[in-house]
Amino acid sequence: MTDRTALIDRLDRALRPRAARVQSALASPVRNARMTVVVGRLLAIAFLICFATGLYSHFLQSPVGWFVAPARPEYLYAWTQGAHVIVGSMLVPLLLAKLWVVYPRLFQWPPVSGPVSVLERASVGVLVATALVLPMTGILNVLQWYPWEFSFRRTHFALAWALMGALLLHIAVQLPKIRRHWREGGESDE
């Protein structure tokens, strides 16, 4: 046995029981795949509303040749921006709920089980980071407080695209579980 294999085995023996104790301590009947899918569905809808209304706003403020904004109803921009701000603000408690439900997965053992698992964890990292930064910078924009050096509009727009990509990848990876737990009659949690 090589030194590296021996080290990995010792780490596994030391950390596996600890990870199991942490997961046991965090166990809750509400922390299950069904609740993850329910909160995730609400988050996905909210993100799509924010993305669509944000695109509309962006193309009005930075016109492109192929986009012709509708002239009627006159208050469309106000409605879309109101929806963007309200739904964007609602993302904060939804995100906290989703993170609370999936938090024990942070302590699964082994943390990664192969290259696909590494990519899944990395995409979830991008998803969580952008999902937290976007609503917080949006709220600070509503307050007109800019404690950063970068352009809010350009960065918010770019992060929205990164979030949508990470969200689509996350949904694709989790699709079998989502399908199983979409309705009440889904199988029990693994």
PDB file of N, CA, C and O in Angstrom, residues 47 88 91-92 95 99 125-141 148 150 152 155-160 162-163:
ATOM      1  N   PHE A  47     -36.414  32.999 -10.287  1.00  0.00           N
ATOM      2  CA  PHE A  47     -35.245  33.348 -11.098  1.00  0.00           C
ATOM      3  C   PHE A  47     -35.631  33.620 -12.542  1.00  0.00           C
ATOM      4  O   PHE A  47     -35.106  34.543 -13.169  1.00  0.00           O
ATOM      5  N   GLY A  88     -37.262  39.682  -6.916  1.00  0.00           N
ATOM      6  CA  GLY A  88     -35.851  39.634  -6.518  1.00  0.00           C
ATOM      7  C   GLY A  88     -35.679  39.724  -5.014  1.00  0.00           C
ATOM      8  O   GLY A  88     -34.830  39.042  -4.432  1.00  0.00           O
ATOM      9  N   LEU A  91     -36.454  36.466  -3.343  1.00  0.00           N
ATOM     10  CA  LEU A  91     -35.436  35.432  -3.506  1.00  0.00           C
ATOM     11  C   LEU A  91     -34.644  35.201  -2.225  1.00  0.00           C
ATOM     12  O   LEU A  91     -34.212  34.081  -1.958  1.00  0.00           O
ATOM     13  N   VAL A  92     -34.448  36.240  -1.432  1.00  0.00           N
ATOM     14  CA  VAL A  92     -33.616  36.103  -0.232  1.00  0.00           C
ATOM     15  C   VAL A  92     -34.181  35.050   0.724  1.00  0.00           C
ATOM     16  O   VAL A  92     -33.476  34.093   1.074  1.00  0.00           O
ATOM     17  N   LEU A  95     -34.033  31.580  -0.972  1.00  0.00           N
ATOM     18  CA  LEU A  95     -32.672  31.045  -1.004  1.00  0.00           C
ATOM     19  C   LEU A  95     -32.259  30.505   0.355  1.00  0.00           C
ATOM     20  O   LEU A  95     -31.664  29.432   0.456  1.00  0.00           O
ATOM     21  N   LEU A  99     -31.222  26.676   1.070  1.00  0.00           N
ATOM     22  CA  LEU A  99     -29.932  26.340   1.663  1.00  0.00           C
ATOM     23  C   LEU A  99     -30.107  25.586   2.980  1.00  0.00           C
ATOM     24  O   LEU A  99     -29.343  24.669   3.284  1.00  0.00           O
ATOM     25  N   GLY A 125     -21.559  25.315  -6.472  1.00  0.00           N
ATOM     26  CA  GLY A 125     -20.838  26.455  -5.889  1.00  0.00           C
ATOM     27  C   GLY A 125     -21.086  27.731  -6.670  1.00  0.00           C
ATOM     28  O   GLY A 125     -21.354  28.789  -6.085  1.00  0.00           O
ATOM     29  N   VAL A 126     -21.017  27.648  -7.997  1.00  0.00           N
ATOM     30  CA  VAL A 126     -21.295  28.814  -8.844  1.00  0.00           C
ATOM     31  C   VAL A 126     -22.754  29.244  -8.675  1.00  0.00           C
ATOM     32  O   VAL A 126     -23.048  30.438  -8.541  1.00  0.00           O
ATOM     33  N   LEU A 127     -23.656  28.281  -8.648  1.00  0.00           N
ATOM     34  CA  LEU A 127     -25.084  28.574  -8.499  1.00  0.00           C
ATOM     35  C   LEU A 127     -25.361  29.284  -7.179  1.00  0.00           C
ATOM     36  O   LEU A 127     -26.042  30.314  -7.143  1.00  0.00           O
ATOM     37  N   VAL A 128     -24.835  28.773  -6.089  1.00  0.00           N
ATOM     38  CA  VAL A 128     -25.085  29.376  -4.772  1.00  0.00           C
ATOM     39  C   VAL A 128     -24.456  30.763  -4.696  1.00  0.00           C
ATOM     40  O   VAL A 128     -25.085  31.720  -4.224  1.00  0.00           O
ATOM     41  N   ALA A 129     -23.229  30.891  -5.187  1.00  0.00           N
ATOM     42  CA  ALA A 129     -22.557  32.194  -5.129  1.00  0.00           C
ATOM     43  C   ALA A 129     -23.323  33.254  -5.918  1.00  0.00           C
ATOM     44  O   ALA A 129     -23.601  34.343  -5.404  1.00  0.00           O
ATOM     45  N   THR A 130     -23.682  32.937  -7.158  1.00  0.00           N
ATOM     46  CA  THR A 130     -24.401  33.931  -7.959  1.00  0.00           C
ATOM     47  C   THR A 130     -25.807  34.166  -7.418  1.00  0.00           C
ATOM     48  O   THR A 130     -26.298  35.293  -7.445  1.00  0.00           O
ATOM     49  N   ALA A 131     -26.440  33.100  -6.906  1.00  0.00           N
ATOM     50  CA  ALA A 131     -27.802  33.248  -6.369  1.00  0.00           C
ATOM     51  C   ALA A 131     -27.813  34.116  -5.120  1.00  0.00           C
ATOM     52  O   ALA A 131     -28.824  34.763  -4.829  1.00  0.00           O
ATOM     53  N   LEU A 132     -26.730  34.167  -4.384  1.00  0.00           N
ATOM     54  CA  LEU A 132     -26.665  35.037  -3.208  1.00  0.00           C
ATOM     55  C   LEU A 132     -26.239  36.461  -3.575  1.00  0.00           C
ATOM     56  O   LEU A 132     -26.759  37.433  -3.024  1.00  0.00           O
ATOM     57  N   VAL A 133     -25.304  36.577  -4.507  1.00  0.00           N
ATOM     58  CA  VAL A 133     -24.787  37.905  -4.872  1.00  0.00           C
ATOM     59  C   VAL A 133     -25.820  38.720  -5.639  1.00  0.00           C
ATOM     60  O   VAL A 133     -25.991  39.921  -5.373  1.00  0.00           O
ATOM     61  N   LEU A 134     -26.534  38.107  -6.571  1.00  0.00           N
ATOM     62  CA  LEU A 134     -27.487  38.859  -7.402  1.00  0.00           C
ATOM     63  C   LEU A 134     -28.567  39.570  -6.589  1.00  0.00           C
ATOM     64  O   LEU A 134     -28.742  40.783  -6.746  1.00  0.00           O
ATOM     65  N   PRO A 135     -29.309  38.886  -5.720  1.00  0.00           N
ATOM     66  CA  PRO A 135     -30.343  39.626  -4.976  1.00  0.00           C
ATOM     67  C   PRO A 135     -29.756  40.647  -4.009  1.00  0.00           C
ATOM     68  O   PRO A 135     -30.339  41.719  -3.809  1.00  0.00           O
ATOM     69  N   MET A 136     -28.595  40.340  -3.424  1.00  0.00           N
ATOM     70  CA  MET A 136     -28.018  41.297  -2.480  1.00  0.00           C
ATOM     71  C   MET A 136     -27.559  42.567  -3.197  1.00  0.00           C
ATOM     72  O   MET A 136     -27.801  43.668  -2.711  1.00  0.00           O
ATOM     73  N   THR A 137     -26.914  42.420  -4.362  1.00  0.00           N
ATOM     74  CA  THR A 137     -26.517  43.629  -5.092  1.00  0.00           C
ATOM     75  C   THR A 137     -27.746  44.357  -5.614  1.00  0.00           C
ATOM     76  O   THR A 137     -27.758  45.592  -5.689  1.00  0.00           O
ATOM     77  N   GLY A 138     -28.783  43.607  -5.972  1.00  0.00           N
ATOM     78  CA  GLY A 138     -30.028  44.243  -6.411  1.00  0.00           C
ATOM     79  C   GLY A 138     -30.670  45.052  -5.306  1.00  0.00           C
ATOM     80  O   GLY A 138     -31.153  46.171  -5.532  1.00  0.00           O
ATOM     81  N   ILE A 139     -30.686  44.509  -4.089  1.00  0.00           N
ATOM     82  CA  ILE A 139     -31.245  45.247  -2.951  1.00  0.00           C
ATOM     83  C   ILE A 139     -30.419  46.496  -2.670  1.00  0.00           C
ATOM     84  O   ILE A 139     -30.973  47.575  -2.423  1.00  0.00           O
ATOM     85  N   LEU A 140     -29.085  46.363  -2.742  1.00  0.00           N
ATOM     86  CA  LEU A 140     -28.231  47.539  -2.537  1.00  0.00           C
ATOM     87  C   LEU A 140     -28.443  48.574  -3.646  1.00  0.00           C
ATOM     88  O   LEU A 140     -28.368  49.779  -3.394  1.00  0.00           O
ATOM     89  N   ASN A 141     -28.729  48.119  -4.864  1.00  0.00           N
ATOM     90  CA  ASN A 141     -29.031  49.037  -5.956  1.00  0.00           C
ATOM     91  C   ASN A 141     -30.335  49.794  -5.677  1.00  0.00           C
ATOM     92  O   ASN A 141     -30.420  50.996  -5.929  1.00  0.00           O
ATOM     93  N   TRP A 148     -18.978  49.148  -4.066  1.00  0.00           N
ATOM     94  CA  TRP A 148     -18.065  48.414  -4.938  1.00  0.00           C
ATOM     95  C   TRP A 148     -17.605  49.326  -6.057  1.00  0.00           C
ATOM     96  O   TRP A 148     -18.194  50.369  -6.321  1.00  0.00           O
ATOM     97  N   PHE A 150     -17.178  48.224  -9.352  1.00  0.00           N
ATOM     98  CA  PHE A 150     -17.620  47.780 -10.666  1.00  0.00           C
ATOM     99  C   PHE A 150     -18.960  48.379 -11.058  1.00  0.00           C
ATOM    100  O   PHE A 150     -19.694  48.900 -10.218  1.00  0.00           O
ATOM    101  N   PHE A 152     -22.633  48.296 -11.755  1.00  0.00           N
ATOM    102  CA  PHE A 152     -23.716  47.436 -11.280  1.00  0.00           C
ATOM    103  C   PHE A 152     -24.437  46.767 -12.442  1.00  0.00           C
ATOM    104  O   PHE A 152     -24.629  45.552 -12.446  1.00  0.00           O
ATOM    105  N   THR A 155     -22.328  44.054 -14.363  1.00  0.00           N
ATOM    106  CA  THR A 155     -22.036  42.907 -13.508  1.00  0.00           C
ATOM    107  C   THR A 155     -23.300  42.127 -13.195  1.00  0.00           C
ATOM    108  O   THR A 155     -23.302  40.896 -13.229  1.00  0.00           O
ATOM    109  N   HIS A 156     -24.382  42.814 -12.890  1.00  0.00           N
ATOM    110  CA  HIS A 156     -25.660  42.165 -12.588  1.00  0.00           C
ATOM    111  C   HIS A 156     -26.129  41.363 -13.811  1.00  0.00           C
ATOM    112  O   HIS A 156     -26.591  40.221 -13.678  1.00  0.00           O
ATOM    113  N   PHE A 157     -25.976  41.941 -14.982  1.00  0.00           N
ATOM    114  CA  PHE A 157     -26.372  41.281 -16.230  1.00  0.00           C
ATOM    115  C   PHE A 157     -25.523  40.028 -16.467  1.00  0.00           C
ATOM    116  O   PHE A 157     -26.037  38.954 -16.778  1.00  0.00           O
ATOM    117  N   ALA A 158     -24.207  40.159 -16.312  1.00  0.00           N
ATOM    118  CA  ALA A 158     -23.311  39.012 -16.529  1.00  0.00           C
ATOM    119  C   ALA A 158     -23.571  37.914 -15.507  1.00  0.00           C
ATOM    120  O   ALA A 158     -23.607  36.721 -15.849  1.00  0.00           O
ATOM    121  N   LEU A 159     -23.768  38.282 -14.257  1.00  0.00           N
ATOM    122  CA  LEU A 159     -24.057  37.282 -13.225  1.00  0.00           C
ATOM    123  C   LEU A 159     -25.392  36.586 -13.466  1.00  0.00           C
ATOM    124  O   LEU A 159     -25.540  35.401 -13.154  1.00  0.00           O
ATOM    125  N   ALA A 160     -26.352  37.305 -14.026  1.00  0.00           N
ATOM    126  CA  ALA A 160     -27.644  36.685 -14.333  1.00  0.00           C
ATOM    127  C   ALA A 160     -27.461  35.569 -15.362  1.00  0.00           C
ATOM    128  O   ALA A 160     -28.066  34.498 -15.241  1.00  0.00           O
ATOM    129  N   ALA A 162     -24.633  33.874 -15.844  1.00  0.00           N
ATOM    130  CA  ALA A 162     -23.906  32.803 -15.146  1.00  0.00           C
ATOM    131  C   ALA A 162     -24.867  31.988 -14.279  1.00  0.00           C
ATOM    132  O   ALA A 162     -24.803  30.758 -14.249  1.00  0.00           O
ATOM    133  N   LEU A 163     -25.769  32.677 -13.606  1.00  0.00           N
ATOM    134  CA  LEU A 163     -26.756  31.990 -12.769  1.00  0.00           C
ATOM    135  C   LEU A 163     -27.664  31.106 -13.609  1.00  0.00           C
ATOM    136  O   LEU A 163     -27.920  29.954 -13.247  1.00  0.00           O
TER     137      LEU A 163
END
